[in-house]
Short mmCIF file of C-alpha atoms and ligand atoms in Angstrom, two decimals:
data_model
loop_
_atom_site.label_atom_id
_atom_site.label_comp_id
_atom_site.label_asym_id
_atom_site.label_seq_id
_atom_site.Cartn_x
_atom_site.Cartn_y
_atom_site.Cartn_z
CA UNK A 21 118.41 -38.33 43.85
CA UNK A 22 120.16 -41.52 41.88
CA UNK A 23 118.51 -44.72 42.13
CA UNK A 24 119.70 -47.33 44.68
CA UNK A 25 119.37 -50.74 45.66
CA UNK A 26 117.91 -51.18 49.31
CA UNK A 27 119.45 -54.32 51.08
CA UNK A 28 117.81 -55.94 54.00
CA UNK A 29 120.54 -57.91 55.71
CA UNK A 30 119.59 -60.41 58.30
CA UNK A 31 122.83 -60.49 60.48
CA UNK A 32 125.45 -57.90 61.30
CA UNK A 33 127.86 -60.05 59.36
CA UNK A 34 126.03 -59.89 56.34
CA UNK A 35 125.61 -56.12 56.67
CA UNK A 36 129.24 -55.99 57.20
CA UNK A 37 129.91 -58.09 54.20
CA UNK A 38 127.54 -55.90 51.90
CA UNK A 39 128.90 -52.67 53.00
CA UNK A 40 132.64 -53.76 52.43
CA UNK A 41 132.04 -55.50 49.12
CA UNK A 42 131.82 -52.20 47.27
CA UNK A 43 132.93 -49.60 50.10
CA UNK A 44 132.76 -46.61 47.72
CA UNK A 45 129.58 -47.36 46.67
CA UNK A 46 127.39 -48.95 49.71
CA UNK A 47 126.55 -47.00 52.58
CA UNK A 48 124.66 -48.16 56.00
CA UNK A 49 121.51 -46.66 56.71
CA UNK A 50 119.83 -46.48 60.26
CA UNK A 51 117.59 -43.61 60.94
CA UNK A 52 118.36 -42.47 57.51
CA UNK A 53 118.04 -38.75 58.41
CA UNK A 54 121.49 -37.83 57.59
CA UNK A 55 122.44 -40.33 54.86
CA UNK A 56 119.34 -39.32 52.74
CA UNK A 57 120.03 -35.64 53.26
CA UNK A 58 123.46 -36.23 51.93
CA UNK A 59 122.17 -38.13 48.83
CA UNK A 60 119.24 -35.35 48.33
CA UNK A 61 121.81 -32.75 48.61
CA UNK A 62 123.87 -34.66 45.81
CA UNK A 63 126.73 -35.19 48.13
CA UNK A 64 126.90 -38.89 47.75
CA UNK A 65 125.30 -41.36 45.34
CA UNK A 66 125.84 -44.99 46.98
CA UNK A 67 124.19 -47.71 44.56
CA UNK A 68 123.33 -49.60 47.55
CA UNK A 69 121.69 -49.01 51.10
CA UNK A 70 122.42 -51.50 53.54
CA UNK A 71 119.58 -51.19 56.18
CA UNK A 72 120.26 -51.74 59.73
CA UNK A 73 116.83 -51.75 61.25
CA UNK A 74 115.70 -55.30 59.83
CA UNK A 75 118.23 -57.39 61.20
CA UNK A 76 117.18 -60.81 62.65
CA UNK A 77 116.06 -61.09 66.26
CA UNK A 78 119.45 -61.92 67.72
CA UNK A 79 121.41 -58.96 66.15
CA UNK A 80 118.27 -56.83 66.78
CA UNK A 81 118.33 -57.34 70.01
CA UNK A 82 121.94 -56.49 70.57
CA UNK A 83 121.24 -52.86 68.33
CA UNK A 84 118.17 -51.99 70.50
CA UNK A 85 119.37 -52.80 73.83
CA UNK A 86 118.89 -50.01 76.56
CA UNK A 87 119.42 -50.73 79.99
CA UNK A 88 121.94 -52.34 82.55
CA UNK A 89 125.00 -53.98 81.41
CA UNK A 90 126.91 -55.39 84.39
CA UNK A 91 127.64 -52.51 86.64
CA UNK A 92 127.19 -49.93 83.50
CA UNK A 93 124.44 -49.40 80.85
CA UNK A 94 124.23 -50.19 77.65
CA UNK A 95 122.82 -48.26 74.53
CA UNK A 96 122.38 -50.22 71.33
CA UNK A 97 123.26 -48.31 68.15
CA UNK A 98 119.56 -48.56 66.76
CA UNK A 99 118.12 -47.07 70.11
CA UNK A 100 116.59 -43.90 69.01
CA UNK A 101 117.09 -40.40 70.61
CA UNK A 102 113.25 -40.55 71.74
CA UNK A 103 113.93 -43.56 73.47
CA UNK A 104 116.92 -42.19 74.95
CA UNK A 105 115.11 -38.74 76.17
CA UNK A 106 112.60 -40.84 77.61
CA UNK A 107 114.46 -43.57 79.56
CA UNK A 108 113.85 -43.12 83.10
CA UNK A 109 116.75 -45.81 83.90
CA UNK A 110 119.49 -43.30 83.70
CA UNK A 111 118.70 -41.73 86.75
CA UNK A 112 120.77 -38.53 87.96
CA UNK A 113 124.13 -40.33 87.15
CA UNK A 114 123.48 -40.64 83.53
CA UNK A 115 120.87 -37.78 82.98
CA UNK A 116 123.59 -35.72 80.78
CA UNK A 117 122.65 -38.22 78.18
CA UNK A 118 119.06 -38.20 78.62
CA UNK A 119 118.92 -34.41 78.46
CA UNK A 120 121.01 -34.33 75.43
CA UNK A 121 118.85 -36.45 73.35
CA UNK A 122 115.68 -34.60 74.06
CA UNK A 123 117.36 -31.32 73.03
CA UNK A 124 118.67 -32.76 69.63
CA UNK A 125 116.98 -31.56 66.59
CA UNK A 126 113.01 -32.03 66.42
CA UNK A 127 110.55 -34.58 67.82
CA UNK A 128 110.08 -36.19 64.19
CA UNK A 129 113.91 -36.54 63.76
CA UNK A 130 114.40 -37.75 67.45
CA UNK A 131 111.54 -40.52 66.77
CA UNK A 132 113.79 -41.96 63.57
CA UNK A 133 117.24 -40.82 64.36
CA UNK A 134 119.53 -43.36 66.04
CA UNK A 135 122.55 -43.20 68.72
CA UNK A 136 124.99 -44.94 65.92
CA UNK A 137 123.73 -42.45 63.08
CA UNK A 138 123.87 -39.50 65.65
CA UNK A 139 127.87 -40.33 66.38
CA UNK A 140 128.71 -40.93 62.68
CA UNK A 141 126.69 -38.19 60.74
CA UNK A 142 128.85 -35.88 59.05
CA UNK A 143 129.40 -32.12 59.46
CA UNK A 144 126.58 -29.42 58.68
CA UNK A 145 129.24 -26.93 57.35
CA UNK A 146 127.30 -25.04 54.92
CA UNK A 147 130.52 -25.18 52.57
CA UNK A 148 130.91 -29.29 53.04
CA UNK A 149 127.02 -29.49 52.44
CA UNK A 150 127.06 -27.10 49.19
CA UNK A 151 127.34 -29.72 46.10
CA UNK A 152 129.10 -27.03 43.93
CA UNK A 153 131.60 -25.96 46.24
CA UNK A 154 135.07 -28.30 46.91
CA UNK A 155 136.04 -27.82 50.43
CA UNK A 156 138.89 -29.36 52.24
CA UNK A 157 137.04 -32.64 52.79
CA UNK A 158 137.10 -33.21 49.07
CA UNK A 159 139.71 -30.62 47.91
CA UNK A 160 142.45 -28.44 49.52
CA UNK A 161 141.51 -25.73 51.43
CA UNK A 162 139.02 -25.16 54.38
CA UNK A 163 136.39 -22.55 52.86
CA UNK A 164 135.40 -21.57 56.08
CA UNK A 165 138.96 -19.70 56.89
CA UNK A 166 138.20 -16.98 54.58
CA UNK A 167 134.33 -17.18 54.30
CA UNK A 168 131.41 -16.95 56.40
CA UNK A 169 132.46 -18.90 59.78
CA UNK A 170 129.99 -18.07 62.34
CA UNK A 171 128.92 -21.40 63.11
CA UNK A 172 132.85 -22.82 63.34
CA UNK A 173 135.51 -24.19 65.48
CA UNK A 174 137.00 -21.94 68.06
CA UNK A 175 138.95 -25.14 69.47
CA UNK A 176 140.92 -27.48 67.95
CA UNK A 177 140.62 -26.33 64.32
CA UNK A 178 142.96 -26.41 61.47
CA UNK A 179 143.43 -27.32 58.65
CA UNK A 180 139.40 -27.98 58.69
CA UNK A 181 137.49 -25.52 61.18
CA UNK A 182 134.02 -27.83 61.01
CA UNK A 183 132.34 -28.15 64.48
CA UNK A 184 131.56 -32.12 65.18
CA UNK A 185 127.56 -32.27 64.66
CA UNK A 186 126.80 -34.72 67.32
CA UNK A 187 124.76 -33.83 70.62
CA UNK A 188 125.00 -37.33 71.87
CA UNK A 189 128.45 -37.45 71.55
CA UNK A 190 129.16 -34.51 73.66
CA UNK A 191 127.03 -36.28 76.57
CA UNK A 192 128.80 -39.52 75.67
CA UNK A 193 132.18 -37.80 76.20
CA UNK A 194 131.28 -36.24 79.59
CA UNK A 195 129.90 -39.76 80.78
CA UNK A 196 133.28 -41.91 79.59
CA UNK A 197 131.52 -44.01 77.30
CA UNK A 198 133.07 -46.73 75.06
CA UNK A 199 131.73 -47.88 71.84
CA UNK A 200 131.72 -51.49 70.23
CA UNK A 201 132.36 -51.96 66.95
CA UNK A 202 131.79 -55.30 64.76
CA UNK A 203 133.13 -55.95 61.59
CA UNK A 204 136.97 -56.81 60.37
CA UNK A 205 138.50 -56.03 63.34
CA UNK A 206 136.12 -56.31 66.12
CA UNK A 207 136.85 -54.01 69.16
CA UNK A 208 135.49 -51.91 71.92
CA UNK A 209 137.12 -48.22 72.25
CA UNK A 210 136.92 -45.15 74.25
CA UNK A 211 134.53 -42.89 72.58
CA UNK A 212 137.49 -40.31 71.99
CA UNK A 213 139.12 -42.77 69.51
CA UNK A 214 136.00 -43.11 67.67
CA UNK A 215 136.59 -39.57 66.28
CA UNK A 216 139.42 -38.04 63.93
CA UNK A 217 140.84 -34.76 64.29
CA UNK A 218 141.46 -32.75 61.04
CA UNK A 219 145.15 -33.01 61.68
CA UNK A 220 144.94 -36.67 61.81
CA UNK A 221 142.72 -36.65 58.69
CA UNK A 222 140.95 -33.63 57.18
CA UNK A 223 138.68 -35.72 55.24
CA UNK A 224 136.89 -38.11 57.57
CA UNK A 225 135.45 -37.49 61.01
CA UNK A 226 135.70 -40.93 62.50
CA UNK A 227 138.06 -43.76 62.35
CA UNK A 228 135.42 -46.87 61.18
CA UNK A 229 136.35 -48.57 58.00
CA UNK A 230 134.11 -49.39 55.42
CA UNK A 231 131.79 -52.46 56.66
CA UNK A 232 132.51 -51.72 60.16
CA UNK A 233 129.33 -51.56 62.23
CA UNK A 234 129.07 -49.63 65.46
CA UNK A 235 126.86 -51.86 67.70
CA UNK A 236 126.57 -50.16 71.01
CA UNK A 237 127.60 -47.57 73.68
CA UNK A 238 128.63 -48.65 76.93
CA UNK A 239 128.54 -46.01 80.14
CA UNK A 240 130.87 -47.60 82.89
CA UNK A 241 129.71 -47.89 86.72
CA UNK A 242 128.84 -44.62 87.64
CA UNK A 243 130.91 -43.18 90.46
CA UNK A 244 129.50 -42.85 94.42
CA UNK A 245 126.72 -40.14 94.21
CA UNK A 246 127.54 -39.72 90.44
CA UNK A 247 125.27 -36.81 88.72
CA UNK A 248 125.38 -35.41 85.40
CA UNK A 249 123.91 -32.95 83.07
CA UNK A 250 124.00 -31.40 79.54
CA UNK A 251 122.84 -28.02 78.03
CA UNK A 252 122.71 -26.54 74.49
CA UNK A 253 122.29 -22.66 73.25
CA UNK A 254 120.55 -22.54 70.01
CA UNK A 255 119.55 -19.55 67.63
CA UNK A 256 115.95 -21.13 67.89
CA UNK A 257 115.56 -23.17 70.56
CA UNK A 258 112.91 -25.77 69.33
CA UNK A 259 114.55 -27.10 66.14
CA UNK A 260 118.00 -25.57 65.68
CA UNK A 261 121.61 -26.96 65.64
CA UNK A 262 123.78 -25.91 68.66
CA UNK A 263 125.58 -22.76 68.85
CA UNK A 264 127.59 -24.31 71.88
CA UNK A 265 126.88 -27.40 73.95
CA UNK A 266 128.23 -28.27 77.57
CA UNK A 267 127.94 -31.58 79.30
CA UNK A 268 129.57 -32.28 83.08
CA UNK A 269 129.90 -35.59 84.99
CA UNK A 270 130.89 -35.71 88.81
CA UNK A 271 130.96 -37.21 91.66
CA UNK A 272 129.48 -35.16 94.82
CA UNK A 273 130.83 -36.28 98.30
CA UNK A 274 131.40 -34.81 101.63
CA UNK A 275 130.82 -31.44 99.76
CA UNK A 276 133.63 -32.17 97.54
CA UNK A 277 133.76 -32.76 93.60
CA UNK A 278 135.69 -35.69 91.94
CA UNK A 279 135.81 -38.01 88.72
CA UNK A 280 134.82 -34.64 87.15
CA UNK A 281 134.43 -34.52 83.28
CA UNK A 282 133.64 -31.55 81.10
CA UNK A 283 132.81 -31.53 77.57
CA UNK A 284 131.78 -29.17 75.19
CA UNK A 285 130.01 -29.41 71.76
CA UNK A 286 129.95 -27.38 68.67
CA UNK A 287 133.11 -25.71 69.60
CA UNK A 288 135.68 -27.95 67.85
CA UNK A 289 135.92 -30.33 65.18
CA UNK A 290 135.48 -33.18 67.69
CA UNK A 291 133.65 -33.29 70.86
CA UNK A 292 135.84 -31.27 73.10
CA UNK A 293 136.57 -32.90 76.63
CA UNK A 294 138.04 -29.86 78.57
CA UNK A 295 140.79 -31.41 80.98
CA UNK A 296 141.66 -27.87 81.83
CA UNK A 297 138.52 -27.05 83.35
CA UNK A 298 138.59 -30.34 84.77
CA UNK A 299 141.95 -30.04 86.75
CA UNK A 300 140.47 -26.56 88.26
CA UNK A 301 137.49 -28.64 89.68
CA UNK A 302 138.80 -31.89 90.51
CA UNK A 303 138.74 -32.50 94.55
CA UNK A 304 137.51 -28.84 95.16
CA UNK A 305 134.16 -27.97 97.15
CA UNK A 306 131.55 -26.37 94.44
CA UNK A 307 131.36 -22.55 94.18
CA UNK A 308 130.57 -19.93 92.28
CA UNK A 309 134.06 -18.85 91.86
CA UNK A 310 135.59 -22.18 91.06
CA UNK A 311 133.16 -22.42 88.18
CA UNK A 312 133.76 -19.29 86.88
CA UNK A 313 137.85 -20.26 86.81
CA UNK A 314 136.68 -23.64 85.26
CA UNK A 315 134.78 -21.82 82.36
CA UNK A 316 137.61 -19.48 81.76
CA UNK A 317 140.26 -22.43 81.59
CA UNK A 318 138.12 -24.59 79.18
CA UNK A 319 138.26 -21.62 76.72
CA UNK A 320 141.61 -20.21 77.58
CA UNK A 321 143.00 -21.80 74.37
CA UNK A 322 140.17 -20.61 71.79
CA UNK A 323 141.24 -19.21 68.91
CA UNK A 324 137.97 -17.68 67.19
CA UNK A 325 137.74 -17.05 63.46
CA UNK A 326 136.36 -13.76 62.18
CA UNK A 327 132.81 -14.50 62.87
CA UNK A 328 132.68 -16.41 65.84
CA UNK A 329 134.26 -14.98 68.70
CA UNK A 330 130.83 -14.77 70.38
CA UNK A 331 131.17 -18.26 71.11
CA UNK A 332 133.65 -17.98 73.81
CA UNK A 333 131.54 -16.01 76.33
CA UNK A 334 128.57 -18.20 75.26
CA UNK A 335 130.26 -21.42 76.11
CA UNK A 336 131.88 -20.13 79.31
CA UNK A 337 128.19 -18.80 80.55
CA UNK A 338 126.86 -22.27 79.22
CA UNK A 339 129.48 -24.21 81.05
CA UNK A 340 129.08 -22.20 84.21
CA UNK A 341 125.15 -23.16 84.09
CA UNK A 342 125.28 -26.58 83.86
CA UNK A 343 128.11 -26.85 86.63
CA UNK A 344 125.89 -24.67 88.96
CA UNK A 345 122.79 -27.03 87.86
CA UNK A 346 124.76 -30.26 88.26
CA UNK A 347 126.41 -29.31 91.49
CA UNK A 348 123.28 -27.95 92.87
CA UNK A 349 124.63 -24.55 93.61
CA UNK A 350 122.23 -21.79 92.95
CA UNK A 351 122.90 -19.30 90.45
CA UNK A 352 123.89 -15.55 91.13
CA UNK A 353 120.83 -13.46 90.74
C1 FAD B 14 116.74 -29.46 61.28
C2 FAD B 14 117.55 -30.62 61.86
C3 FAD B 14 118.09 -30.36 63.14
C4 FAD B 14 119.08 -31.04 63.79
N1 FAD B 14 119.45 -30.88 65.11
C5 FAD B 14 120.63 -31.74 65.47
C6 FAD B 14 120.96 -31.42 66.93
O1 FAD B 14 120.85 -30.26 67.62
N2 FAD B 14 122.03 -32.44 67.42
C7 FAD B 14 122.19 -33.44 66.49
O2 FAD B 14 122.92 -34.30 66.98
N3 FAD B 14 121.87 -34.05 65.61
C8 FAD B 14 120.91 -32.88 64.55
N4 FAD B 14 120.51 -33.07 63.65
C9 FAD B 14 120.88 -34.22 62.87
C10 FAD B 14 120.05 -35.70 63.35
O3 FAD B 14 119.94 -35.92 64.71
C11 FAD B 14 120.89 -36.77 62.63
O4 FAD B 14 120.81 -36.56 61.02
C12 FAD B 14 120.73 -38.19 63.19
O5 FAD B 14 120.83 -38.22 64.51
C13 FAD B 14 121.47 -39.10 62.55
O6 FAD B 14 120.91 -40.29 62.87
P1 FAD B 14 120.49 -41.59 61.55
O7 FAD B 14 120.09 -42.80 62.49
O8 FAD B 14 119.43 -41.01 61.10
O9 FAD B 14 121.44 -41.85 61.32
P2 FAD B 14 121.90 -42.38 59.38
O10 FAD B 14 121.22 -41.01 58.58
O11 FAD B 14 121.15 -43.42 59.16
O12 FAD B 14 123.56 -42.58 59.33
C14 FAD B 14 124.20 -41.37 59.69
C15 FAD B 14 125.62 -41.91 59.18
O13 FAD B 14 125.86 -43.15 60.10
C16 FAD B 14 126.39 -44.04 59.48
N5 FAD B 14 125.81 -44.87 60.32
C17 FAD B 14 124.76 -45.01 60.97
N6 FAD B 14 124.58 -46.23 61.84
C18 FAD B 14 125.85 -46.78 61.56
C19 FAD B 14 126.18 -47.77 62.82
N7 FAD B 14 125.75 -48.31 63.71
N8 FAD B 14 127.27 -48.28 62.46
C20 FAD B 14 128.21 -47.63 61.49
N9 FAD B 14 127.90 -46.80 60.64
C21 FAD B 14 126.53 -46.08 60.67
C22 FAD B 14 125.59 -43.93 57.86
O14 FAD B 14 126.22 -45.05 57.27
C23 FAD B 14 125.68 -42.70 57.76
O15 FAD B 14 126.97 -42.52 56.93
C24 FAD B 14 119.54 -32.32 63.22
C25 FAD B 14 119.05 -32.58 61.58
C26 FAD B 14 118.06 -31.48 61.24
C27 FAD B 14 117.55 -32.00 59.91
#
């Protein structure tokens, strides 16, 4: 790993200025799990790391906030996955975020990894992560297309077939989160607008400009009788990356599901909201048959590569399971 300077700005404004002054040569550091991995893997060698964890009290409070914000909930970018997993204030309405945070990575990683870093981490694709290979993110071809593609995208792929790595992004998509950005153009945007599809720009995964800082995520006021849930399937349940993830949110009143959101993870280059599944479920009473139809609709457009057709029944089964649990309908024997 190349030597680097570690800066500890006291304000967000100072952090943004340091990170934008020499954009190709600086990187913001939160938990550092992904960033330091990339540096150790020889993918990047920033000359300056701008530490976000040593901000002065005022900005640190914003970045570490976790709790009510108006009628909704705010989660500061420096809140760790372990804190999210242990947060009892989420209740049933926002359970998907608690469950997602508790399922990601390992306890050690969850103690350091932050919401902001989790959303903005780079893909785990083994071609992208190999310092001696030049994939579409640095060159002209996605090496997964003709290579080993067991873990790659089945939905929304092309020209790159990465899957988005963030577990929190899957849950936050189902929960209709927004994110607040500070820097040259301060703004709050729906989470979906944070992510960039490979068709928009195959070189990057998010829309932040150098020096922009993700400050917090905001969950809107929950709907009446809102409930939510998340689950993942992994090869090794204890510490692996997911093969597929599903998160669901709904209001369940008078036996009818409304305001339904369905998100899938690790199946597409962005967290994948399935409006097709939502349309099947919206305004109907929950039932096993309806959940099966929703799962089928969610994967109807899937286009597997050579090695990953298994993800279709896997994601369908997982989505059905989460729907059953969230709606309180017992799974069939
Ligand atoms: C064995 C293993 C298993 C894992 N399993 C999972 C899993 O199941 N699910 C999952 O989601 N992840 C998984 N991870 C990845 C891990 O969760 C992420 O690396 C971690 O969440 C990144 O967070 P961080 O705070 O350490 O980010 P950092 O490494 O500090 O930052 C990541 C990126 O985001 C940028 N950044 C960070 N914060 C901000 C901010 N506030 N504003 C602007 N830019 C910012 C940094 O510049 C950097 O480019 C796993 C990792 C390992 C090693």
